[in-house]
CSV table of N, CA and C in Angstrom, one decimal:
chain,number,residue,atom,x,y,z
A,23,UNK,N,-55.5,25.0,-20.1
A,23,UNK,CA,-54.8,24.3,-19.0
A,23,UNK,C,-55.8,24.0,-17.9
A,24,UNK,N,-55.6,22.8,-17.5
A,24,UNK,CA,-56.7,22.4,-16.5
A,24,UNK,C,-56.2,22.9,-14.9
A,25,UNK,N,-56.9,22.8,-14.0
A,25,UNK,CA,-56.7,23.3,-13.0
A,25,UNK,C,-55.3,22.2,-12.6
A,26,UNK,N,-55.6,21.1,-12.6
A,26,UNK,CA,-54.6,20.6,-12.4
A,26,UNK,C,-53.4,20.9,-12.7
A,27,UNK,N,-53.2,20.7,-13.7
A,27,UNK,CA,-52.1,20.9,-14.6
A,27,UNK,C,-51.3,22.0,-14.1
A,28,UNK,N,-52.6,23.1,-13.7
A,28,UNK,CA,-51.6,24.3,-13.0
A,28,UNK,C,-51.1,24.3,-11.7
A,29,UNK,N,-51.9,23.4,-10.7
A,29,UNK,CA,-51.4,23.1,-9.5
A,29,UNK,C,-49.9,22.6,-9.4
A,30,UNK,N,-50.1,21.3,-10.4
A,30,UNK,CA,-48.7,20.7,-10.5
A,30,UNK,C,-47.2,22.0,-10.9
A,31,UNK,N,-47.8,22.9,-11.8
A,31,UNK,CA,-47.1,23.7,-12.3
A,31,UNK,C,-46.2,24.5,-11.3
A,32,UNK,N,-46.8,24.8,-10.2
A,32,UNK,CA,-47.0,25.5,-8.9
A,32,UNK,C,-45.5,24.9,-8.4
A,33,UNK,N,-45.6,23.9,-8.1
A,33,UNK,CA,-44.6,23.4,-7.6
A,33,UNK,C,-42.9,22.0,-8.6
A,34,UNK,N,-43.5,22.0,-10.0
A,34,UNK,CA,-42.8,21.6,-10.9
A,34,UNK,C,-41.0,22.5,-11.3
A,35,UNK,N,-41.3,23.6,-10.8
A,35,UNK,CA,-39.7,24.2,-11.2
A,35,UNK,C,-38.7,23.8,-9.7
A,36,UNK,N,-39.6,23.8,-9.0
A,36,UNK,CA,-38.6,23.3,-7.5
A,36,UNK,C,-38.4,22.0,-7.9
A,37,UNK,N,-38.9,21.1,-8.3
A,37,UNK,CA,-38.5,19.8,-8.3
A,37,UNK,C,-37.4,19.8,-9.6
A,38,UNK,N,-37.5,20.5,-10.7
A,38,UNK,CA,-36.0,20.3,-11.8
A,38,UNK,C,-35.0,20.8,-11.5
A,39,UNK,N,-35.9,22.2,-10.0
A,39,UNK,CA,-34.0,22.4,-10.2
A,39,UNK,C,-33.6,22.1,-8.8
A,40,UNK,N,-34.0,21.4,-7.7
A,40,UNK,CA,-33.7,20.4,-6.8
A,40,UNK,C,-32.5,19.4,-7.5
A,41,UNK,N,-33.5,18.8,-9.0
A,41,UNK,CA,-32.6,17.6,-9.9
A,41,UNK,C,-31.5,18.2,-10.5
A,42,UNK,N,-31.6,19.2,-10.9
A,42,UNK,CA,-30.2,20.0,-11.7
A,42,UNK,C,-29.2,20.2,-10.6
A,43,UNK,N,-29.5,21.0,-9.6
A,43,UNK,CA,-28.7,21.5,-8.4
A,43,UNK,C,-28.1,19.8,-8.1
A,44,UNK,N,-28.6,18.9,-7.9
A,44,UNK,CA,-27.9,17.3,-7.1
A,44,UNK,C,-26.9,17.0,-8.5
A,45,UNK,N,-27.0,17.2,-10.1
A,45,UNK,CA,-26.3,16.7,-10.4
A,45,UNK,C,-25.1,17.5,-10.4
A,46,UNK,N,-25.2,18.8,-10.1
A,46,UNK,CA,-24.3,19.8,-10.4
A,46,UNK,C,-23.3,19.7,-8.7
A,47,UNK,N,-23.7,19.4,-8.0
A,47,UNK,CA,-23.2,19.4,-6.6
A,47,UNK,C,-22.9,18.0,-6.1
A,48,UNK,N,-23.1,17.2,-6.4
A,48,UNK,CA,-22.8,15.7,-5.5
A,48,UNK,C,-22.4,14.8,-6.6
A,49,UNK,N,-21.3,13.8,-6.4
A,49,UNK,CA,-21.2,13.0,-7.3
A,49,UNK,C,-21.5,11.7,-6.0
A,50,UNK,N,-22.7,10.8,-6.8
A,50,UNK,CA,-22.9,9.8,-5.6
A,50,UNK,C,-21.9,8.4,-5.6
A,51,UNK,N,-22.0,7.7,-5.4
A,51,UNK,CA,-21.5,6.1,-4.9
A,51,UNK,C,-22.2,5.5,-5.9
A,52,UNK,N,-21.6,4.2,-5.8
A,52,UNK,CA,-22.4,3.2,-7.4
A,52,UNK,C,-23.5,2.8,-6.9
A,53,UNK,N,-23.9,2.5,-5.9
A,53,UNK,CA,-25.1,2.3,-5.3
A,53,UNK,C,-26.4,3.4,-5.3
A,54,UNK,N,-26.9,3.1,-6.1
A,54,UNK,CA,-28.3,4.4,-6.3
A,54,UNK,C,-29.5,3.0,-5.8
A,55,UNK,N,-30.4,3.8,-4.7
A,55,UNK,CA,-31.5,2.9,-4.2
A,55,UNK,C,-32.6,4.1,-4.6
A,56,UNK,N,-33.7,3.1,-5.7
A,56,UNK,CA,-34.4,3.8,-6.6
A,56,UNK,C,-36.0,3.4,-5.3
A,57,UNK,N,-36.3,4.3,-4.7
A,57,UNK,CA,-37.7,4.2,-4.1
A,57,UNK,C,-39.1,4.9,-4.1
A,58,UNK,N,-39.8,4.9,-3.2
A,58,UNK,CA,-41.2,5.9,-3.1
A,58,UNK,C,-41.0,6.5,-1.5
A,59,UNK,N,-41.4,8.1,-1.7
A,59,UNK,CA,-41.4,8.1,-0.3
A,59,UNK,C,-43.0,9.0,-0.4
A,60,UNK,N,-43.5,9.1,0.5
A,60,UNK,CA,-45.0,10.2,0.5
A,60,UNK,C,-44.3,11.3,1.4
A,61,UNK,N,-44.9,12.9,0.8
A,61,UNK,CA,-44.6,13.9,1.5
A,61,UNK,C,-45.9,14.1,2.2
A,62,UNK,N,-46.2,14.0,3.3
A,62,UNK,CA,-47.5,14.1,4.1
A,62,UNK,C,-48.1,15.4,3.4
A,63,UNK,N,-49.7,15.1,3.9
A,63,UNK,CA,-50.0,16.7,3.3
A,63,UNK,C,-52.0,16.5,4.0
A,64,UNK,N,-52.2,17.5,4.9
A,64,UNK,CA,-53.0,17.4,5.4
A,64,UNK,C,-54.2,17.9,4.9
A,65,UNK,N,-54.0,19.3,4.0
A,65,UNK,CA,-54.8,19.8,3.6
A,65,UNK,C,-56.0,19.1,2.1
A,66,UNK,N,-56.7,20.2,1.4
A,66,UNK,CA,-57.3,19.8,0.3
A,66,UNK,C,-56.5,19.1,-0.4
A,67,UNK,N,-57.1,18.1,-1.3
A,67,UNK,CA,-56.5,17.7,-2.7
A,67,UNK,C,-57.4,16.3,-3.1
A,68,UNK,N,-56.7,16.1,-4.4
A,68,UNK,CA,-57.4,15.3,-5.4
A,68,UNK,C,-58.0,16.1,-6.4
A,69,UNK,N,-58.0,15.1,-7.7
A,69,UNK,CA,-58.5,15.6,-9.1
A,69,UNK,C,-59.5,16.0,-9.1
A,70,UNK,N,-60.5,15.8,-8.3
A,70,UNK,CA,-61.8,16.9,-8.4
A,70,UNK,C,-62.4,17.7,-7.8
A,71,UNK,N,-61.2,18.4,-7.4
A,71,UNK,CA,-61.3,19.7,-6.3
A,71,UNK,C,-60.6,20.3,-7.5
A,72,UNK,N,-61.0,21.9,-7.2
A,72,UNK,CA,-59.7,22.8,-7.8
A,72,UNK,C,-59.3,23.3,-6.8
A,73,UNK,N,-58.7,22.9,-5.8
A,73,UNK,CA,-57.5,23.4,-4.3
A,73,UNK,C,-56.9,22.2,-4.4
A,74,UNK,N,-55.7,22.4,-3.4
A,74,UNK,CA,-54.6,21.6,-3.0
A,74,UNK,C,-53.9,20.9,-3.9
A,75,UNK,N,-53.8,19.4,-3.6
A,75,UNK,CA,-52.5,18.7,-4.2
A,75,UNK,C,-53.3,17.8,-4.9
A,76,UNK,N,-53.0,17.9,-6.3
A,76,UNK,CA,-54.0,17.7,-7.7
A,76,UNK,C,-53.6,16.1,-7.2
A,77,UNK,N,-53.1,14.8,-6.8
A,77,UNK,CA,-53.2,13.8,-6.6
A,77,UNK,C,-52.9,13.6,-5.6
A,78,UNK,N,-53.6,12.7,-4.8
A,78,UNK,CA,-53.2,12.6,-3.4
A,78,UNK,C,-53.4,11.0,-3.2
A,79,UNK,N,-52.7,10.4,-2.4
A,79,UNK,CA,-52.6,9.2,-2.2
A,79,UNK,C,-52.8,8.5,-0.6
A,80,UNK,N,-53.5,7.6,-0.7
A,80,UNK,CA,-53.6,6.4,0.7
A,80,UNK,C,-52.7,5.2,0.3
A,81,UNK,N,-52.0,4.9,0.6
A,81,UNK,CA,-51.0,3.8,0.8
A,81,UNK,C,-51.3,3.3,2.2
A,82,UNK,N,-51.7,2.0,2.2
A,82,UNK,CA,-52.1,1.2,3.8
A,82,UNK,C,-51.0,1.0,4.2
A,83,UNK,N,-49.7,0.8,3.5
A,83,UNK,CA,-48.6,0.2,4.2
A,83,UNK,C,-47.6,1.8,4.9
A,84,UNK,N,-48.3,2.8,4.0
A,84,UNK,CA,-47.4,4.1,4.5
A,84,UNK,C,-48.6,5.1,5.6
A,85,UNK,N,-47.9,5.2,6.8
A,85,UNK,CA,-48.0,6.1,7.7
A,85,UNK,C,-48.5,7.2,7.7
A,86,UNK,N,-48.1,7.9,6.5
A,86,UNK,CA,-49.0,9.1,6.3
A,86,UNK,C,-49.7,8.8,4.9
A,87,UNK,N,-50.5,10.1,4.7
A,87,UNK,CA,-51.0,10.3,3.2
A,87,UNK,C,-50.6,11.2,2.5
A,88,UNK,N,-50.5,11.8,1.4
A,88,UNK,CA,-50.3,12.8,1.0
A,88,UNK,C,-49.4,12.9,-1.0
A,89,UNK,N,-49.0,12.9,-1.1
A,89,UNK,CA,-48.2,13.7,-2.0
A,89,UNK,C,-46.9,12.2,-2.6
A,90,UNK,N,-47.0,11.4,-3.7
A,90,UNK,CA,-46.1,10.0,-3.9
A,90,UNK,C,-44.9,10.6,-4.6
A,91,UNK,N,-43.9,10.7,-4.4
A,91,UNK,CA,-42.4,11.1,-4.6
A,91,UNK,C,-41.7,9.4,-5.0
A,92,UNK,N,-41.6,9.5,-6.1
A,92,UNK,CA,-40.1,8.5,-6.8
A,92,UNK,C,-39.3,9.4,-6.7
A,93,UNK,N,-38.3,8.5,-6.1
A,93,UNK,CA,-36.6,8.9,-5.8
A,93,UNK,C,-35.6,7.9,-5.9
A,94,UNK,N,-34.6,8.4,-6.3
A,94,UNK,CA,-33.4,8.5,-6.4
A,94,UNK,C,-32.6,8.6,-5.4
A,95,UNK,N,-31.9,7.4,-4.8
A,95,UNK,CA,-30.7,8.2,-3.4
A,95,UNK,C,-29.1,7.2,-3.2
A,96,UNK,N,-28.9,8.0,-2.8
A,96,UNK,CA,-27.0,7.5,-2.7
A,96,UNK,C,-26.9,6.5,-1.8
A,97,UNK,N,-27.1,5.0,-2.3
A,97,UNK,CA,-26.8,4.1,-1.1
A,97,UNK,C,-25.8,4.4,-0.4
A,98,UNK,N,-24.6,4.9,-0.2
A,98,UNK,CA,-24.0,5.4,0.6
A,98,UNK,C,-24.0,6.4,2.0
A,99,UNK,N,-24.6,7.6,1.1
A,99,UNK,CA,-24.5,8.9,2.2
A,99,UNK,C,-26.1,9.0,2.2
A,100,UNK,N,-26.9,8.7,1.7
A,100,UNK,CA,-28.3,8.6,2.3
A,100,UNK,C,-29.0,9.5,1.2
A,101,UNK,N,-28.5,11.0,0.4
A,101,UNK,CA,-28.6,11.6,-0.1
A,101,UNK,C,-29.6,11.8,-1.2
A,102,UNK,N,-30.7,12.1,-1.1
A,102,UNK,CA,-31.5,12.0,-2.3
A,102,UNK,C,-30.5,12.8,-3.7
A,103,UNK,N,-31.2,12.0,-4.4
A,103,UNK,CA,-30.5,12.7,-6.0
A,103,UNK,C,-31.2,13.1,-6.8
A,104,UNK,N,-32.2,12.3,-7.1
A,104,UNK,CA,-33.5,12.8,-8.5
A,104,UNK,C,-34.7,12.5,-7.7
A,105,UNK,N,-35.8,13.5,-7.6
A,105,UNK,CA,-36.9,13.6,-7.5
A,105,UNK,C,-38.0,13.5,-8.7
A,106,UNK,N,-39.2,12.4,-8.4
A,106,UNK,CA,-40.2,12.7,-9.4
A,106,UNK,C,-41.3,12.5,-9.2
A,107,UNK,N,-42.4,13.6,-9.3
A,107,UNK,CA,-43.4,13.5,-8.2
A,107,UNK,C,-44.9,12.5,-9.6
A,108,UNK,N,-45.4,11.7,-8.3
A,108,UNK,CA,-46.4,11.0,-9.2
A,108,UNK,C,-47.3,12.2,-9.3
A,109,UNK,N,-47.4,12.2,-11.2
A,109,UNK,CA,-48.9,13.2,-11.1
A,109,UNK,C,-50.2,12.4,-11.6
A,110,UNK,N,-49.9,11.3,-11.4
A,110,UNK,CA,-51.0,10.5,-12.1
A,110,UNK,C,-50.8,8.6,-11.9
A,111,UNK,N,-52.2,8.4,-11.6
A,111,UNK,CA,-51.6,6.7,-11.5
A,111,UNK,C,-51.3,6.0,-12.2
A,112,UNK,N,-51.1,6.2,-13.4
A,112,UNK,CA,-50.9,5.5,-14.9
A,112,UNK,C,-49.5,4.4,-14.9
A,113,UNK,N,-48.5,5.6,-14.3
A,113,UNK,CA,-47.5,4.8,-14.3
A,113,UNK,C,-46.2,4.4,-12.8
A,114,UNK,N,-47.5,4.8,-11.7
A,114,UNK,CA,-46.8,4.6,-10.5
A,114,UNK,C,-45.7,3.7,-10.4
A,115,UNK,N,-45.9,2.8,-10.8
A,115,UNK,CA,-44.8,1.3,-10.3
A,115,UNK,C,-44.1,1.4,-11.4
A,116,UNK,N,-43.5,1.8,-12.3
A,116,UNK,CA,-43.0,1.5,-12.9
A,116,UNK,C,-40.9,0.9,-12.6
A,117,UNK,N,-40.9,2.1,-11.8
A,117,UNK,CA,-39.6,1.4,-11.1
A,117,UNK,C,-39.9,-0.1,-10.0
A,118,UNK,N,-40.9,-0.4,-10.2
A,118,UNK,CA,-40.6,-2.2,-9.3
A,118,UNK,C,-41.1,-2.9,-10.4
A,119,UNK,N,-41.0,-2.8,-11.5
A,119,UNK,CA,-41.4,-3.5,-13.0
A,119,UNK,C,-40.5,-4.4,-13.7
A,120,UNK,N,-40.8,-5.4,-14.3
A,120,UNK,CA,-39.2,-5.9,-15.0
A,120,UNK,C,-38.8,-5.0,-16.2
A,121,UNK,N,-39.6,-4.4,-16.6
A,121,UNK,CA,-39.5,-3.3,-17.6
A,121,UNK,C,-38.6,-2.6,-17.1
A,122,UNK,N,-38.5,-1.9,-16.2
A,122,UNK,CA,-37.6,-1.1,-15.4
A,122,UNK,C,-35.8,-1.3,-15.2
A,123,UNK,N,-36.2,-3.0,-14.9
A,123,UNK,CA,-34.7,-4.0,-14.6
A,123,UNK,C,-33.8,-3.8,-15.9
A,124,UNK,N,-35.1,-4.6,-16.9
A,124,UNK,CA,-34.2,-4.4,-18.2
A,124,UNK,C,-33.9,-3.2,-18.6
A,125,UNK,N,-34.4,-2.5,-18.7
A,125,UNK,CA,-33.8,-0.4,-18.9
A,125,UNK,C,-32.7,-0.6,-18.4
A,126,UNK,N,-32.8,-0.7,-17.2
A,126,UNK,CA,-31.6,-0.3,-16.3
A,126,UNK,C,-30.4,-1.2,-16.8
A,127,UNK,N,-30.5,-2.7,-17.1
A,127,UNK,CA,-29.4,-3.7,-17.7
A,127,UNK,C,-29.0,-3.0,-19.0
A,128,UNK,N,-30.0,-2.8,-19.9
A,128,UNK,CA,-29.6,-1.9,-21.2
A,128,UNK,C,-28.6,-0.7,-21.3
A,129,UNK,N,-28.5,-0.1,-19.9
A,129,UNK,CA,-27.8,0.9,-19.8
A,129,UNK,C,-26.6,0.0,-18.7
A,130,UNK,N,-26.1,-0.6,-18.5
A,130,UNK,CA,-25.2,-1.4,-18.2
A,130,UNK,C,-25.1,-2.0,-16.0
A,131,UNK,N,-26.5,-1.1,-15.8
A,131,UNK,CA,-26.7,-0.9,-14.6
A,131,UNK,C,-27.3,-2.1,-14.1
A,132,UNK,N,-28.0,-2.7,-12.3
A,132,UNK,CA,-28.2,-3.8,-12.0
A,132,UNK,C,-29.5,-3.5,-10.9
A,133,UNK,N,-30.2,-3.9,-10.7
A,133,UNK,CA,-31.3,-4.1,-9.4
A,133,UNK,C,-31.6,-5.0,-8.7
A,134,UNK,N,-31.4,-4.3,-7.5
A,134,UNK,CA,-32.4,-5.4,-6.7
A,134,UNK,C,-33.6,-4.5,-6.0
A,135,UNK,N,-34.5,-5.7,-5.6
A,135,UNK,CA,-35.8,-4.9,-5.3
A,135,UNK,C,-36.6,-6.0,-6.1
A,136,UNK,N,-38.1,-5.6,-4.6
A,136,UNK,CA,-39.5,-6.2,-5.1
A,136,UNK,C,-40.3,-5.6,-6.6
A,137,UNK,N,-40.7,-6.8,-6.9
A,137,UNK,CA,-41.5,-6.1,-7.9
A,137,UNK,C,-42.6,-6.4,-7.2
A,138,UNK,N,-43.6,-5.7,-6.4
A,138,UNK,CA,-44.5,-5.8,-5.9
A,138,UNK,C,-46.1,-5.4,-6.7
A,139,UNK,N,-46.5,-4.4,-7.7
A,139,UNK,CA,-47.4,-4.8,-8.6
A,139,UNK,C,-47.4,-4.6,-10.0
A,140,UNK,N,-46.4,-4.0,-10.7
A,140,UNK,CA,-46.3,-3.9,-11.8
A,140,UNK,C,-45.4,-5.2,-12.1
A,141,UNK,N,-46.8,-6.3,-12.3
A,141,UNK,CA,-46.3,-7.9,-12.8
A,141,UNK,C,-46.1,-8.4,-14.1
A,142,UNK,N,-46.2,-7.1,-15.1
A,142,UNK,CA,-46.5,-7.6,-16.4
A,142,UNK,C,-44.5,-8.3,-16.4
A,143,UNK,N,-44.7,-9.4,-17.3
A,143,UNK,CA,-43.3,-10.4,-17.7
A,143,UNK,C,-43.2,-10.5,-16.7
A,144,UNK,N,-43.8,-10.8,-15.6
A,144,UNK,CA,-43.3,-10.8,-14.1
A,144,UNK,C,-44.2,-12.6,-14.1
A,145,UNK,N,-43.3,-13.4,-13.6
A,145,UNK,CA,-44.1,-14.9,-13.6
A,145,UNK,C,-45.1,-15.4,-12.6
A,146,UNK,N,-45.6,-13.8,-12.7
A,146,UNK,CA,-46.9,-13.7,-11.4
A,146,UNK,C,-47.7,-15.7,-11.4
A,147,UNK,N,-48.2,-16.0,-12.5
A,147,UNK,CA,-49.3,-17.4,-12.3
A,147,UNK,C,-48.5,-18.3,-12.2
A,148,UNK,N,-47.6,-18.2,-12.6
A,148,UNK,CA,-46.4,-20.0,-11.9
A,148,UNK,C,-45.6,-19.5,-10.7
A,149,UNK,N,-45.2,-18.8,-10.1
A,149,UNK,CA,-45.1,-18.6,-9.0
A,149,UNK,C,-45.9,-18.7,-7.5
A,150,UNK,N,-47.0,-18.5,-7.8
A,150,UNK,CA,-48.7,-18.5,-7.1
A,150,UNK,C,-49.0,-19.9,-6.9
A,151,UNK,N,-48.9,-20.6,-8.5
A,151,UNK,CA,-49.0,-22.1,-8.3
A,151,UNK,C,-48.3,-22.7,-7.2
A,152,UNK,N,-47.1,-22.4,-7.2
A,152,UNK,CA,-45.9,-23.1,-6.4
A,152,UNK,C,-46.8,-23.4,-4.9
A,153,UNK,N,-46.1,-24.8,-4.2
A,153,UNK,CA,-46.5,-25.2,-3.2
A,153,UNK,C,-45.5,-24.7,-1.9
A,154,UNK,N,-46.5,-24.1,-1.0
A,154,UNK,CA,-45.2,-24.2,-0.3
A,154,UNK,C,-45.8,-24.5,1.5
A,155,UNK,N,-44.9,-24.4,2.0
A,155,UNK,CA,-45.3,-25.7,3.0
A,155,UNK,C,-45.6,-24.6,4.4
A,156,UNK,N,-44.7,-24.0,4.9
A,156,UNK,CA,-45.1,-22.9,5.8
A,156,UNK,C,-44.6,-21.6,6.2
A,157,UNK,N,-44.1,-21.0,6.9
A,157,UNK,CA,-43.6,-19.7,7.2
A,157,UNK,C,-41.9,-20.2,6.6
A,158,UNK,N,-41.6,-19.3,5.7
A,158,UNK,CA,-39.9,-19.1,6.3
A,158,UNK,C,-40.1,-20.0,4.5
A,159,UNK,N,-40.9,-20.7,3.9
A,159,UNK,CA,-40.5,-21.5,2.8
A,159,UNK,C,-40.4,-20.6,1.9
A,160,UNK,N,-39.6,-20.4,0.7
A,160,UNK,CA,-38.9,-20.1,-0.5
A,160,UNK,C,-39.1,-20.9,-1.9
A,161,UNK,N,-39.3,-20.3,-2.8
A,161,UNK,CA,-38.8,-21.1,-4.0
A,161,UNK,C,-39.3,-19.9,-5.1
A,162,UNK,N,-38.2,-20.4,-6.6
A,162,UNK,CA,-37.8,-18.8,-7.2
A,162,UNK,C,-37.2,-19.6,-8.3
A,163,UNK,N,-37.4,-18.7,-9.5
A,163,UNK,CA,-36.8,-18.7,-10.9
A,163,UNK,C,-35.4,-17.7,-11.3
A,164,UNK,N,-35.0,-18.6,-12.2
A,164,UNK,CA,-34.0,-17.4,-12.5
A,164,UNK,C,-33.4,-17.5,-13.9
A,165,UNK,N,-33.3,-16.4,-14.5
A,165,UNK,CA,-33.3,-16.0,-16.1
A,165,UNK,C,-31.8,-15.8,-16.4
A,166,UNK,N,-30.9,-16.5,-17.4
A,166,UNK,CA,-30.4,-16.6,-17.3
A,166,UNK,C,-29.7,-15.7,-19.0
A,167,UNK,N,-28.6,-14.4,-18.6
A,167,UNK,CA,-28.0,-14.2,-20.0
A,167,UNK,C,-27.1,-15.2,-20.9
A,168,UNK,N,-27.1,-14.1,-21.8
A,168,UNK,CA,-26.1,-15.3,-23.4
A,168,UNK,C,-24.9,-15.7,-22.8
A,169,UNK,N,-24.1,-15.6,-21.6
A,169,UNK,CA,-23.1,-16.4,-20.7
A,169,UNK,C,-23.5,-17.0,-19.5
A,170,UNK,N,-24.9,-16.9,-19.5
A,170,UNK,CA,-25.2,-18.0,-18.7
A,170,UNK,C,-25.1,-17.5,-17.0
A,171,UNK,N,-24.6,-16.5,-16.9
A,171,UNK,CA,-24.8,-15.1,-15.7
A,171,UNK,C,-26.8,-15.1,-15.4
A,172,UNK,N,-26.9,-15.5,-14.0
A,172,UNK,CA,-28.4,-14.5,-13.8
A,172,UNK,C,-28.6,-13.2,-14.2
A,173,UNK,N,-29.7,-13.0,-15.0
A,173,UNK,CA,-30.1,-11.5,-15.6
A,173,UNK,C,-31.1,-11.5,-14.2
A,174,UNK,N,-32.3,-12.4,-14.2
A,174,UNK,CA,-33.5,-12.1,-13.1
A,174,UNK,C,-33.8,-13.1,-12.7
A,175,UNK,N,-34.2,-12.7,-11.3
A,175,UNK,CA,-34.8,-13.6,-10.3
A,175,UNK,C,-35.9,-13.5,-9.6
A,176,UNK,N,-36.7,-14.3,-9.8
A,176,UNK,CA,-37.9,-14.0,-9.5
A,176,UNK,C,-38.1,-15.4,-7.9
A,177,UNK,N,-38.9,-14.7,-6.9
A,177,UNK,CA,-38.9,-15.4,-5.8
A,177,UNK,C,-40.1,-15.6,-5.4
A,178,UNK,N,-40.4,-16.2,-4.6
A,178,UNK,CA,-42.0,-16.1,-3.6
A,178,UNK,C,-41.8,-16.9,-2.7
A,179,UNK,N,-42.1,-16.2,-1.3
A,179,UNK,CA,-41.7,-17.1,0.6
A,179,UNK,C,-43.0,-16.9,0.5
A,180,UNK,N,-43.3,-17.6,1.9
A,180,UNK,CA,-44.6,-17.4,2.7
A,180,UNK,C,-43.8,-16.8,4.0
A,181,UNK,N,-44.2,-15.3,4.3
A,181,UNK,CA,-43.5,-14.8,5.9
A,181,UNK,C,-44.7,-14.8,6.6
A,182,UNK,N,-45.9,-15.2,6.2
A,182,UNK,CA,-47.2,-15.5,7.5
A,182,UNK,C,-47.5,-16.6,7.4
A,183,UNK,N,-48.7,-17.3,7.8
A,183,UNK,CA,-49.5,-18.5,7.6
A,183,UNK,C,-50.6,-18.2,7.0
A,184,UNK,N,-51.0,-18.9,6.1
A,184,UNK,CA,-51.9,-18.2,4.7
A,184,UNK,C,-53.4,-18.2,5.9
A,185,UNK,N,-53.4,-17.1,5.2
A,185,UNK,CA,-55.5,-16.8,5.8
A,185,UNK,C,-56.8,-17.9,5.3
């Protein structure tokens, strides 16, 4: 077992039975908001130390550094429900993926939310093409099921003035 593997270990039974404990105690609202949050963390870490937190993360758009948490929470009462800690960047995004959408449709459920880099079936190069004129402009696709109901929608604004 690699050093890692045991770090993660360290802290892996708190996180299942966090998840066991929420399903056994809360029944949430039909609204589940699936996100990322970072647990700050100041000390050692990264894969090529053997101390601290075997993955550690910079996110420019997040405030702190530390430790990437996928969650699960009760659009309702605020309440986290499933925790899952990134151990690896292989499959970070996968909850803002259209892979993800359709899972979720397959099991009869719905999303909304950016897909911000996990583009694959995502109509990343015809959306890019699109012209658009200045702040505040819009224009978007939309995928339509065997009744002819939106399955997906794919968008792209301009909210700045291009650089």
């Amino acid at each position: 077992m690699s050093s890692e593997q045991y770090r993660w270990l360290l802290v892996d039974d708190f996180v299942e039975e966090f998840n066991e404990h929420m399903v056994q105690a809360f029944d949430p609202s039909e609204h589940i908001c699936v996100d990322e949050s970072i647990s700050r963390w100041y000390g050692q870490g990264g894969h090529w130390t053997n101390m601290g937190l075997p993955m550690y993360v910079a996110i420019d758009r997040k405030p702190e550094n530390g430790c990437e948490i996928q969650n699960a929470t009760c659009g309702q009462s605020g309440f986290m429900l499933r925790l899952k800690l990134v151990k690896n960047g292989s499959r970070r995004k996968h909850h803002y993926s259209v892979g993800a959408v359709e899972e979720l449709q397959r099991n009869g459920l719905k999303f909304i939310g950016v897909v911000k880099t996990a583009t694959k079936k995502f109509p990343m190069a015809y959306l890019q093409a699109l012209e658009l004129q200045g702040r505040g402009d819009i224009r978007g696709l939309v995928a339509r099921d065997a009744e002819g109901d939106p399955s997906l929608i794919a968008c792209v604004w301009m909210d700045r003035e291009r650089r």
